[in-house]
């Protein structure tokens, strides 16, 4: 992980500094490629670290040409396997990359956590037809908990009322 020449943590690593100052320091240090990798999310950002079956392979990554590699197939993973996979990739990102920045892990939560072993609920329109906001909140609370234990920090969820959104077409 990056340090000052004196071995001290850099400003973005100092939790005592204001968030705005830490973010400005980190973003100022990042290359365009590092910024793009963060925006691409963890799975695509580390695709060059995975073997043909989608398993983590940091040694093999040294030998592969990152620019010419497609995203490998996703390997079905249950909750424990996915948590271990995400922990391994995050450990690599934090300990073996230039700035030690964790990656954004993403999961689909259209109607529950869409993953092996995830709980599936009715689609958003079906939940909306219950007219029960507390029920919808409980449903997505379950999805959030299932995602969190797997190491997912960013959920892709319905955010538009398509039936009422004139720009959607």
Short mmCIF file of N, CA and C in Angstrom, two decimals:
data_model
loop_
_atom_site.label_atom_id
_atom_site.label_comp_id
_atom_site.label_asym_id
_atom_site.label_seq_id
_atom_site.Cartn_x
_atom_site.Cartn_y
_atom_site.Cartn_z
N UNK A 1 0.85 -1.17 0.00
CA UNK A 1 0.00 0.00 0.00
C UNK A 1 0.89 1.24 0.00
N UNK A 2 0.42 2.28 -0.63
CA UNK A 2 1.19 3.51 -0.77
C UNK A 2 1.43 4.19 0.58
N UNK A 3 2.63 4.76 0.73
CA UNK A 3 3.01 5.52 1.92
C UNK A 3 3.87 6.70 1.49
N UNK A 4 4.04 7.66 2.38
CA UNK A 4 4.94 8.77 2.11
C UNK A 4 6.38 8.25 2.15
N UNK A 5 7.36 9.02 1.65
CA UNK A 5 8.75 8.57 1.74
C UNK A 5 9.19 8.24 3.17
N UNK A 6 8.59 8.89 4.15
CA UNK A 6 8.94 8.64 5.55
C UNK A 6 8.19 7.42 6.10
N UNK A 7 7.40 6.76 5.26
CA UNK A 7 6.67 5.57 5.70
C UNK A 7 5.35 5.86 6.38
N UNK A 8 4.92 7.12 6.38
CA UNK A 8 3.65 7.48 7.00
C UNK A 8 2.50 7.29 6.01
N UNK A 9 1.29 7.08 6.53
CA UNK A 9 0.14 6.98 5.63
C UNK A 9 -0.07 8.28 4.85
N UNK A 10 -0.61 8.13 3.66
CA UNK A 10 -0.94 9.29 2.83
C UNK A 10 -2.22 9.94 3.34
N UNK A 11 -2.49 11.19 2.97
CA UNK A 11 -3.70 11.87 3.47
C UNK A 11 -4.99 11.09 3.26
N UNK A 12 -5.17 10.42 2.11
CA UNK A 12 -6.42 9.71 1.88
C UNK A 12 -6.59 8.52 2.83
N UNK A 13 -5.51 8.08 3.46
CA UNK A 13 -5.56 6.95 4.39
C UNK A 13 -5.78 7.40 5.84
N UNK A 14 -5.86 8.68 6.07
CA UNK A 14 -5.96 9.22 7.42
C UNK A 14 -7.43 9.46 7.80
N UNK A 15 -8.00 8.60 8.65
CA UNK A 15 -9.41 8.76 9.01
C UNK A 15 -9.70 10.01 9.83
N UNK A 16 -8.66 10.70 10.32
CA UNK A 16 -8.86 11.92 11.10
C UNK A 16 -9.14 13.13 10.21
N UNK A 17 -8.80 13.03 8.93
CA UNK A 17 -9.03 14.15 8.01
C UNK A 17 -10.46 14.16 7.51
N UNK A 18 -10.98 15.32 7.10
CA UNK A 18 -12.34 15.38 6.55
C UNK A 18 -12.45 14.52 5.28
N UNK A 19 -13.61 13.91 5.08
CA UNK A 19 -13.83 13.04 3.93
C UNK A 19 -13.51 13.76 2.63
N UNK A 20 -13.94 15.02 2.49
CA UNK A 20 -13.70 15.75 1.25
C UNK A 20 -12.21 15.86 0.95
N UNK A 21 -11.40 16.10 1.96
CA UNK A 21 -9.96 16.20 1.77
C UNK A 21 -9.36 14.85 1.39
N UNK A 22 -9.83 13.79 2.03
CA UNK A 22 -9.32 12.45 1.72
C UNK A 22 -9.68 12.06 0.29
N UNK A 23 -10.92 12.34 -0.12
CA UNK A 23 -11.36 12.00 -1.48
C UNK A 23 -10.55 12.78 -2.50
N UNK A 24 -10.37 14.07 -2.28
CA UNK A 24 -9.60 14.89 -3.22
C UNK A 24 -8.16 14.38 -3.34
N UNK A 25 -7.57 13.99 -2.23
CA UNK A 25 -6.21 13.47 -2.26
C UNK A 25 -6.15 12.16 -3.04
N UNK A 26 -7.07 11.25 -2.77
CA UNK A 26 -7.06 9.95 -3.45
C UNK A 26 -7.31 10.11 -4.95
N UNK A 27 -8.34 10.85 -5.31
CA UNK A 27 -8.66 11.02 -6.73
C UNK A 27 -7.51 11.70 -7.46
N UNK A 28 -6.84 12.62 -6.81
CA UNK A 28 -5.69 13.28 -7.41
C UNK A 28 -4.52 12.34 -7.66
N UNK A 29 -4.42 11.28 -6.91
CA UNK A 29 -3.33 10.31 -7.06
C UNK A 29 -3.65 9.21 -8.08
N UNK A 30 -4.94 8.99 -8.34
CA UNK A 30 -5.35 7.89 -9.22
C UNK A 30 -5.07 8.19 -10.68
N UNK A 31 -4.66 7.16 -11.41
CA UNK A 31 -4.51 7.27 -12.86
C UNK A 31 -5.89 7.16 -13.49
N UNK A 32 -5.99 7.52 -14.74
CA UNK A 32 -7.26 7.36 -15.46
C UNK A 32 -7.70 5.90 -15.42
N UNK A 33 -6.75 4.99 -15.62
CA UNK A 33 -7.08 3.56 -15.62
C UNK A 33 -7.64 3.11 -14.27
N UNK A 34 -7.07 3.60 -13.17
CA UNK A 34 -7.56 3.24 -11.85
C UNK A 34 -8.97 3.78 -11.62
N UNK A 35 -9.23 4.98 -12.09
CA UNK A 35 -10.57 5.56 -11.95
C UNK A 35 -11.58 4.76 -12.77
N UNK A 36 -11.21 4.40 -13.99
CA UNK A 36 -12.10 3.60 -14.84
C UNK A 36 -12.37 2.24 -14.20
N UNK A 37 -11.33 1.62 -13.67
CA UNK A 37 -11.52 0.32 -13.01
C UNK A 37 -12.51 0.42 -11.86
N UNK A 38 -12.46 1.49 -11.08
CA UNK A 38 -13.42 1.64 -10.00
C UNK A 38 -14.84 1.78 -10.55
N UNK A 39 -14.99 2.54 -11.63
CA UNK A 39 -16.32 2.73 -12.21
C UNK A 39 -16.85 1.45 -12.86
N UNK A 40 -15.95 0.60 -13.30
CA UNK A 40 -16.36 -0.65 -13.95
C UNK A 40 -16.83 -1.68 -12.93
N UNK A 41 -16.65 -1.43 -11.67
CA UNK A 41 -17.00 -2.31 -10.56
C UNK A 41 -16.01 -3.45 -10.41
N UNK A 42 -16.10 -4.12 -9.28
CA UNK A 42 -15.09 -5.12 -8.93
C UNK A 42 -14.98 -6.25 -9.94
N UNK A 43 -16.10 -6.80 -10.39
CA UNK A 43 -15.98 -7.99 -11.24
C UNK A 43 -15.25 -7.69 -12.53
N UNK A 44 -15.65 -6.64 -13.23
CA UNK A 44 -14.96 -6.35 -14.49
C UNK A 44 -13.59 -5.74 -14.25
N UNK A 45 -13.41 -5.03 -13.15
CA UNK A 45 -12.10 -4.42 -12.88
C UNK A 45 -11.04 -5.47 -12.58
N UNK A 46 -11.45 -6.62 -12.08
CA UNK A 46 -10.47 -7.66 -11.77
C UNK A 46 -10.54 -8.82 -12.74
N UNK A 47 -11.24 -8.66 -13.86
CA UNK A 47 -11.39 -9.77 -14.78
C UNK A 47 -10.05 -10.30 -15.24
N UNK A 48 -9.05 -9.44 -15.28
CA UNK A 48 -7.72 -9.90 -15.68
C UNK A 48 -7.05 -10.75 -14.61
N UNK A 49 -7.66 -10.83 -13.43
CA UNK A 49 -7.11 -11.64 -12.34
C UNK A 49 -7.78 -13.00 -12.24
N UNK A 50 -8.71 -13.29 -13.14
CA UNK A 50 -9.47 -14.53 -13.06
C UNK A 50 -9.04 -15.49 -14.16
N UNK A 51 -9.13 -16.77 -13.86
CA UNK A 51 -8.80 -17.77 -14.87
C UNK A 51 -10.04 -18.03 -15.73
N UNK A 52 -9.95 -18.97 -16.64
CA UNK A 52 -11.03 -19.23 -17.59
C UNK A 52 -12.31 -19.69 -16.91
N UNK A 53 -12.22 -20.26 -15.71
CA UNK A 53 -13.41 -20.71 -14.98
C UNK A 53 -13.98 -19.62 -14.07
N UNK A 54 -13.30 -18.46 -14.00
CA UNK A 54 -13.77 -17.39 -13.14
C UNK A 54 -13.24 -17.45 -11.73
N UNK A 55 -12.20 -18.25 -11.49
CA UNK A 55 -11.57 -18.32 -10.17
C UNK A 55 -10.43 -17.32 -10.08
N UNK A 56 -10.17 -16.81 -8.91
CA UNK A 56 -9.13 -15.81 -8.69
C UNK A 56 -7.76 -16.43 -8.95
N UNK A 57 -6.93 -15.75 -9.74
CA UNK A 57 -5.62 -16.26 -10.14
C UNK A 57 -4.62 -15.12 -10.26
N UNK A 58 -4.12 -14.56 -9.13
CA UNK A 58 -3.22 -13.41 -9.20
C UNK A 58 -1.89 -13.73 -9.88
N UNK A 59 -1.39 -14.96 -9.74
CA UNK A 59 -0.12 -15.31 -10.40
C UNK A 59 -0.29 -15.30 -11.91
N UNK A 60 -1.36 -15.89 -12.39
CA UNK A 60 -1.62 -15.92 -13.83
C UNK A 60 -1.88 -14.54 -14.40
N UNK A 61 -2.41 -13.64 -13.56
CA UNK A 61 -2.71 -12.28 -14.03
C UNK A 61 -1.46 -11.57 -14.49
N UNK A 62 -0.33 -11.89 -13.87
CA UNK A 62 0.92 -11.25 -14.24
C UNK A 62 1.29 -11.56 -15.69
N UNK A 63 0.81 -12.70 -16.19
CA UNK A 63 1.20 -13.17 -17.52
C UNK A 63 0.21 -12.78 -18.61
N UNK A 64 -1.00 -12.38 -18.23
CA UNK A 64 -2.03 -12.10 -19.23
C UNK A 64 -2.03 -10.65 -19.67
N UNK A 65 -2.43 -10.45 -20.91
CA UNK A 65 -2.55 -9.10 -21.45
C UNK A 65 -3.94 -8.59 -21.09
N UNK A 66 -4.00 -7.68 -20.14
CA UNK A 66 -5.25 -7.18 -19.60
C UNK A 66 -6.16 -6.56 -20.66
N UNK A 67 -5.59 -5.84 -21.59
CA UNK A 67 -6.41 -5.12 -22.57
C UNK A 67 -7.14 -6.06 -23.52
N UNK A 68 -6.64 -7.26 -23.73
CA UNK A 68 -7.25 -8.17 -24.69
C UNK A 68 -8.07 -9.27 -24.04
N UNK A 69 -8.31 -9.15 -22.76
CA UNK A 69 -9.02 -10.20 -22.05
C UNK A 69 -10.47 -9.82 -21.84
N UNK A 70 -11.38 -10.69 -22.20
CA UNK A 70 -12.79 -10.45 -21.93
C UNK A 70 -13.12 -10.87 -20.52
N UNK A 71 -14.30 -10.53 -20.08
CA UNK A 71 -14.72 -10.95 -18.74
C UNK A 71 -14.98 -12.44 -18.78
N UNK A 72 -14.35 -13.21 -17.90
CA UNK A 72 -14.57 -14.65 -17.90
C UNK A 72 -15.98 -14.99 -17.46
N UNK A 73 -16.40 -16.21 -17.72
CA UNK A 73 -17.76 -16.59 -17.32
C UNK A 73 -17.91 -16.51 -15.81
N UNK A 74 -19.11 -16.13 -15.39
CA UNK A 74 -19.36 -16.09 -13.95
C UNK A 74 -19.58 -17.50 -13.44
N UNK A 75 -18.93 -17.79 -12.37
CA UNK A 75 -19.02 -19.10 -11.75
C UNK A 75 -20.12 -19.03 -10.69
N UNK A 76 -21.10 -19.93 -10.71
CA UNK A 76 -22.13 -19.89 -9.67
C UNK A 76 -21.50 -20.08 -8.30
N UNK A 77 -21.82 -19.17 -7.39
CA UNK A 77 -21.25 -19.25 -6.04
C UNK A 77 -22.36 -19.06 -5.02
N UNK A 78 -22.39 -19.94 -4.03
CA UNK A 78 -23.31 -19.79 -2.92
C UNK A 78 -22.83 -18.67 -2.01
N UNK A 79 -23.59 -18.38 -0.95
CA UNK A 79 -23.23 -17.26 -0.07
C UNK A 79 -21.82 -17.34 0.51
N UNK A 80 -21.43 -18.48 1.05
CA UNK A 80 -20.10 -18.59 1.66
C UNK A 80 -19.00 -18.47 0.62
N UNK A 81 -19.15 -19.17 -0.51
CA UNK A 81 -18.15 -19.13 -1.57
C UNK A 81 -18.00 -17.71 -2.12
N UNK A 82 -19.14 -17.01 -2.27
CA UNK A 82 -19.08 -15.65 -2.79
C UNK A 82 -18.41 -14.71 -1.80
N UNK A 83 -18.69 -14.88 -0.52
CA UNK A 83 -18.04 -14.05 0.51
C UNK A 83 -16.54 -14.28 0.49
N UNK A 84 -16.12 -15.53 0.41
CA UNK A 84 -14.69 -15.84 0.37
C UNK A 84 -14.04 -15.28 -0.88
N UNK A 85 -14.73 -15.39 -2.02
CA UNK A 85 -14.23 -14.84 -3.29
C UNK A 85 -14.06 -13.32 -3.19
N UNK A 86 -15.10 -12.63 -2.69
CA UNK A 86 -15.02 -11.17 -2.56
C UNK A 86 -13.93 -10.77 -1.57
N UNK A 87 -13.80 -11.49 -0.46
CA UNK A 87 -12.75 -11.18 0.51
C UNK A 87 -11.37 -11.34 -0.12
N UNK A 88 -11.18 -12.37 -0.92
CA UNK A 88 -9.88 -12.60 -1.57
C UNK A 88 -9.55 -11.47 -2.52
N UNK A 89 -10.53 -11.07 -3.32
CA UNK A 89 -10.29 -9.99 -4.28
C UNK A 89 -10.06 -8.66 -3.55
N UNK A 90 -10.83 -8.39 -2.51
CA UNK A 90 -10.62 -7.15 -1.76
C UNK A 90 -9.26 -7.13 -1.07
N UNK A 91 -8.86 -8.26 -0.52
CA UNK A 91 -7.53 -8.34 0.11
C UNK A 91 -6.45 -8.03 -0.93
N UNK A 92 -6.59 -8.61 -2.12
CA UNK A 92 -5.63 -8.36 -3.19
C UNK A 92 -5.62 -6.86 -3.54
N UNK A 93 -6.82 -6.29 -3.71
CA UNK A 93 -6.91 -4.87 -4.09
C UNK A 93 -6.27 -3.98 -3.03
N UNK A 94 -6.47 -4.30 -1.77
CA UNK A 94 -5.97 -3.45 -0.69
C UNK A 94 -4.49 -3.68 -0.37
N UNK A 95 -4.00 -4.88 -0.61
CA UNK A 95 -2.61 -5.19 -0.23
C UNK A 95 -1.64 -5.21 -1.40
N UNK A 96 -2.14 -5.45 -2.62
CA UNK A 96 -1.22 -5.67 -3.74
C UNK A 96 -1.30 -4.60 -4.84
N UNK A 97 -2.22 -3.66 -4.71
CA UNK A 97 -2.30 -2.62 -5.74
C UNK A 97 -1.61 -1.34 -5.26
N UNK A 98 -1.31 -0.48 -6.18
CA UNK A 98 -0.53 0.73 -5.91
C UNK A 98 -1.10 1.59 -4.79
N UNK A 99 -2.40 1.84 -4.79
CA UNK A 99 -3.01 2.73 -3.79
C UNK A 99 -3.77 1.98 -2.69
N UNK A 100 -3.97 0.69 -2.86
CA UNK A 100 -4.65 -0.09 -1.82
C UNK A 100 -6.11 0.27 -1.63
N UNK A 101 -6.79 0.59 -2.72
CA UNK A 101 -8.19 1.01 -2.64
C UNK A 101 -9.10 -0.20 -2.85
N UNK A 102 -10.05 -0.44 -1.94
CA UNK A 102 -10.97 -1.56 -2.16
C UNK A 102 -11.82 -1.32 -3.39
N UNK A 103 -12.33 -2.41 -3.96
CA UNK A 103 -13.16 -2.33 -5.15
C UNK A 103 -14.64 -2.27 -4.79
N UNK A 104 -15.42 -1.72 -5.69
CA UNK A 104 -16.87 -1.67 -5.50
C UNK A 104 -17.44 -2.99 -6.01
N UNK A 105 -18.04 -3.76 -5.11
CA UNK A 105 -18.66 -5.02 -5.51
C UNK A 105 -20.14 -4.77 -5.75
N UNK A 106 -20.66 -5.34 -6.83
CA UNK A 106 -22.02 -5.06 -7.27
C UNK A 106 -22.84 -6.34 -7.32
N UNK A 107 -24.10 -6.23 -6.96
CA UNK A 107 -25.03 -7.35 -7.07
C UNK A 107 -26.37 -6.86 -7.59
N UNK A 108 -27.07 -7.76 -8.23
CA UNK A 108 -28.39 -7.46 -8.79
C UNK A 108 -29.45 -7.74 -7.73
N UNK A 109 -30.35 -6.78 -7.52
CA UNK A 109 -31.41 -6.95 -6.52
C UNK A 109 -32.75 -6.45 -7.06
N UNK A 110 -33.06 -6.86 -8.27
CA UNK A 110 -34.32 -6.43 -8.88
C UNK A 110 -35.52 -6.87 -8.06
N UNK A 111 -35.50 -8.12 -7.62
CA UNK A 111 -36.58 -8.62 -6.76
C UNK A 111 -36.01 -9.65 -5.79
N UNK A 112 -35.11 -9.15 -4.95
CA UNK A 112 -34.35 -9.99 -4.04
C UNK A 112 -32.94 -10.10 -4.59
N UNK A 113 -32.06 -10.73 -3.84
CA UNK A 113 -30.68 -10.85 -4.30
C UNK A 113 -30.60 -11.94 -5.36
N UNK A 114 -30.28 -11.53 -6.57
CA UNK A 114 -30.26 -12.43 -7.72
C UNK A 114 -28.92 -13.17 -7.76
N UNK A 115 -28.81 -14.19 -6.94
CA UNK A 115 -27.58 -14.97 -6.86
C UNK A 115 -27.93 -16.37 -6.39
N UNK A 116 -27.00 -17.28 -6.61
CA UNK A 116 -27.19 -18.65 -6.15
C UNK A 116 -27.48 -18.64 -4.66
N UNK A 117 -28.62 -19.19 -4.28
CA UNK A 117 -29.01 -19.23 -2.87
C UNK A 117 -29.68 -17.98 -2.37
N UNK A 118 -29.88 -16.98 -3.23
CA UNK A 118 -30.54 -15.75 -2.81
C UNK A 118 -32.06 -15.93 -2.75
N UNK A 119 -32.71 -15.13 -1.91
CA UNK A 119 -34.16 -15.18 -1.80
C UNK A 119 -34.77 -14.33 -2.90
N UNK A 120 -35.70 -14.90 -3.63
CA UNK A 120 -36.36 -14.20 -4.74
C UNK A 120 -37.78 -13.83 -4.31
N UNK A 121 -38.14 -12.58 -4.55
CA UNK A 121 -39.45 -12.06 -4.20
C UNK A 121 -40.20 -11.67 -5.48
N UNK A 122 -41.47 -11.28 -5.37
CA UNK A 122 -42.18 -10.80 -6.55
C UNK A 122 -41.48 -9.57 -7.15
N UNK A 123 -41.68 -9.36 -8.44
CA UNK A 123 -41.12 -8.19 -9.12
C UNK A 123 -41.64 -6.91 -8.46
N UNK A 124 -40.95 -5.81 -8.72
CA UNK A 124 -41.29 -4.53 -8.11
C UNK A 124 -42.74 -4.13 -8.34
N UNK A 125 -43.24 -4.36 -9.54
CA UNK A 125 -44.64 -3.98 -9.82
C UNK A 125 -45.60 -4.80 -8.95
N UNK A 126 -45.27 -6.07 -8.69
CA UNK A 126 -46.09 -6.90 -7.82
C UNK A 126 -46.02 -6.43 -6.37
N UNK A 127 -44.81 -6.04 -5.95
CA UNK A 127 -44.68 -5.51 -4.59
C UNK A 127 -45.43 -4.19 -4.46
N UNK A 128 -45.34 -3.36 -5.48
CA UNK A 128 -46.02 -2.06 -5.44
C UNK A 128 -47.53 -2.25 -5.34
N UNK A 129 -48.06 -3.29 -5.98
CA UNK A 129 -49.51 -3.49 -5.97
C UNK A 129 -50.03 -3.92 -4.59
N UNK A 130 -49.15 -4.23 -3.68
CA UNK A 130 -49.60 -4.54 -2.31
C UNK A 130 -49.96 -3.28 -1.55
N UNK A 131 -49.48 -2.14 -2.00
CA UNK A 131 -49.69 -0.86 -1.32
C UNK A 131 -49.20 -0.94 0.13
N UNK A 132 -48.13 -1.68 0.34
CA UNK A 132 -47.61 -1.90 1.69
C UNK A 132 -46.12 -1.51 1.72
N UNK A 133 -45.82 -0.22 1.93
CA UNK A 133 -44.42 0.23 1.93
C UNK A 133 -43.55 -0.48 2.97
N UNK A 134 -44.13 -0.85 4.10
CA UNK A 134 -43.34 -1.55 5.12
C UNK A 134 -42.92 -2.93 4.62
N UNK A 135 -43.80 -3.61 3.89
CA UNK A 135 -43.46 -4.91 3.32
C UNK A 135 -42.32 -4.78 2.31
N UNK A 136 -42.41 -3.78 1.45
CA UNK A 136 -41.36 -3.56 0.45
C UNK A 136 -40.03 -3.27 1.15
N UNK A 137 -40.08 -2.49 2.20
CA UNK A 137 -38.86 -2.20 2.94
C UNK A 137 -38.27 -3.46 3.57
N UNK A 138 -39.12 -4.33 4.09
CA UNK A 138 -38.64 -5.59 4.66
C UNK A 138 -38.03 -6.49 3.59
N UNK A 139 -38.68 -6.55 2.42
CA UNK A 139 -38.16 -7.36 1.30
C UNK A 139 -36.76 -6.91 0.93
N UNK A 140 -36.57 -5.62 0.73
CA UNK A 140 -35.25 -5.13 0.33
C UNK A 140 -34.26 -5.13 1.48
N UNK A 141 -34.77 -5.16 2.72
CA UNK A 141 -33.89 -5.36 3.87
C UNK A 141 -33.28 -6.77 3.84
N UNK A 142 -34.10 -7.75 3.45
CA UNK A 142 -33.60 -9.12 3.31
C UNK A 142 -32.56 -9.17 2.19
N UNK A 143 -32.87 -8.56 1.06
CA UNK A 143 -31.91 -8.55 -0.06
C UNK A 143 -30.61 -7.87 0.36
N UNK A 144 -30.71 -6.77 1.06
CA UNK A 144 -29.50 -6.05 1.50
C UNK A 144 -28.67 -6.91 2.45
N UNK A 145 -29.31 -7.59 3.37
CA UNK A 145 -28.58 -8.45 4.31
C UNK A 145 -27.90 -9.59 3.58
N UNK A 146 -28.59 -10.21 2.63
CA UNK A 146 -28.00 -11.31 1.87
C UNK A 146 -26.80 -10.83 1.05
N UNK A 147 -26.90 -9.64 0.50
CA UNK A 147 -25.80 -9.09 -0.29
C UNK A 147 -24.61 -8.75 0.60
N UNK A 148 -24.90 -8.15 1.72
CA UNK A 148 -23.82 -7.71 2.62
C UNK A 148 -22.98 -8.88 3.11
N UNK A 149 -23.62 -10.00 3.47
CA UNK A 149 -22.84 -11.14 3.97
C UNK A 149 -21.96 -11.74 2.87
N UNK A 150 -22.30 -11.48 1.61
CA UNK A 150 -21.49 -11.96 0.50
C UNK A 150 -20.38 -10.97 0.13
N UNK A 151 -20.42 -9.78 0.72
CA UNK A 151 -19.41 -8.78 0.40
C UNK A 151 -19.83 -7.82 -0.69
N UNK A 152 -21.10 -7.78 -1.04
CA UNK A 152 -21.60 -6.87 -2.06
C UNK A 152 -21.94 -5.54 -1.39
N UNK A 153 -21.43 -4.43 -1.97
CA UNK A 153 -21.66 -3.12 -1.36
C UNK A 153 -22.50 -2.18 -2.23
N UNK A 154 -22.79 -2.59 -3.46
CA UNK A 154 -23.58 -1.74 -4.36
C UNK A 154 -24.65 -2.60 -5.00
N UNK A 155 -25.91 -2.24 -4.78
CA UNK A 155 -27.03 -3.02 -5.30
C UNK A 155 -27.67 -2.34 -6.50
N UNK A 156 -27.88 -3.12 -7.55
CA UNK A 156 -28.63 -2.64 -8.70
C UNK A 156 -30.10 -2.98 -8.44
N UNK A 157 -30.90 -1.94 -8.20
CA UNK A 157 -32.29 -2.14 -7.82
C UNK A 157 -33.20 -1.23 -8.64
N UNK A 158 -34.50 -1.51 -8.65
CA UNK A 158 -35.41 -0.63 -9.39
C UNK A 158 -35.51 0.73 -8.71
N UNK A 159 -35.34 1.79 -9.49
CA UNK A 159 -35.41 3.12 -8.93
C UNK A 159 -36.34 4.04 -9.71
N UNK A 160 -36.91 3.55 -10.78
CA UNK A 160 -37.83 4.36 -11.59
C UNK A 160 -39.22 3.73 -11.58
N UNK A 161 -40.22 4.57 -11.53
CA UNK A 161 -41.59 4.10 -11.73
C UNK A 161 -41.85 4.16 -13.23
N UNK A 162 -41.46 3.09 -13.96
CA UNK A 162 -41.51 3.13 -15.42
C UNK A 162 -42.90 3.43 -15.96
N UNK A 163 -43.92 2.98 -15.26
CA UNK A 163 -45.28 3.26 -15.71
C UNK A 163 -45.62 4.74 -15.63
N UNK A 164 -44.87 5.50 -14.85
CA UNK A 164 -45.14 6.92 -14.67
C UNK A 164 -44.01 7.79 -15.19
N UNK A 165 -43.01 7.20 -15.81
CA UNK A 165 -41.82 7.94 -16.26
C UNK A 165 -41.91 8.20 -17.77
N UNK A 166 -42.30 9.41 -18.18
CA UNK A 166 -42.50 9.70 -19.61
C UNK A 166 -41.22 9.65 -20.43
N UNK A 167 -40.06 9.85 -19.82
CA UNK A 167 -38.81 9.83 -20.58
C UNK A 167 -38.38 8.41 -20.93
N UNK A 168 -38.96 7.39 -20.33
CA UNK A 168 -38.50 6.02 -20.55
C UNK A 168 -38.89 5.53 -21.94
N UNK A 169 -39.99 5.98 -22.46
CA UNK A 169 -40.41 5.58 -23.82
C UNK A 169 -41.16 4.34 -23.76
#
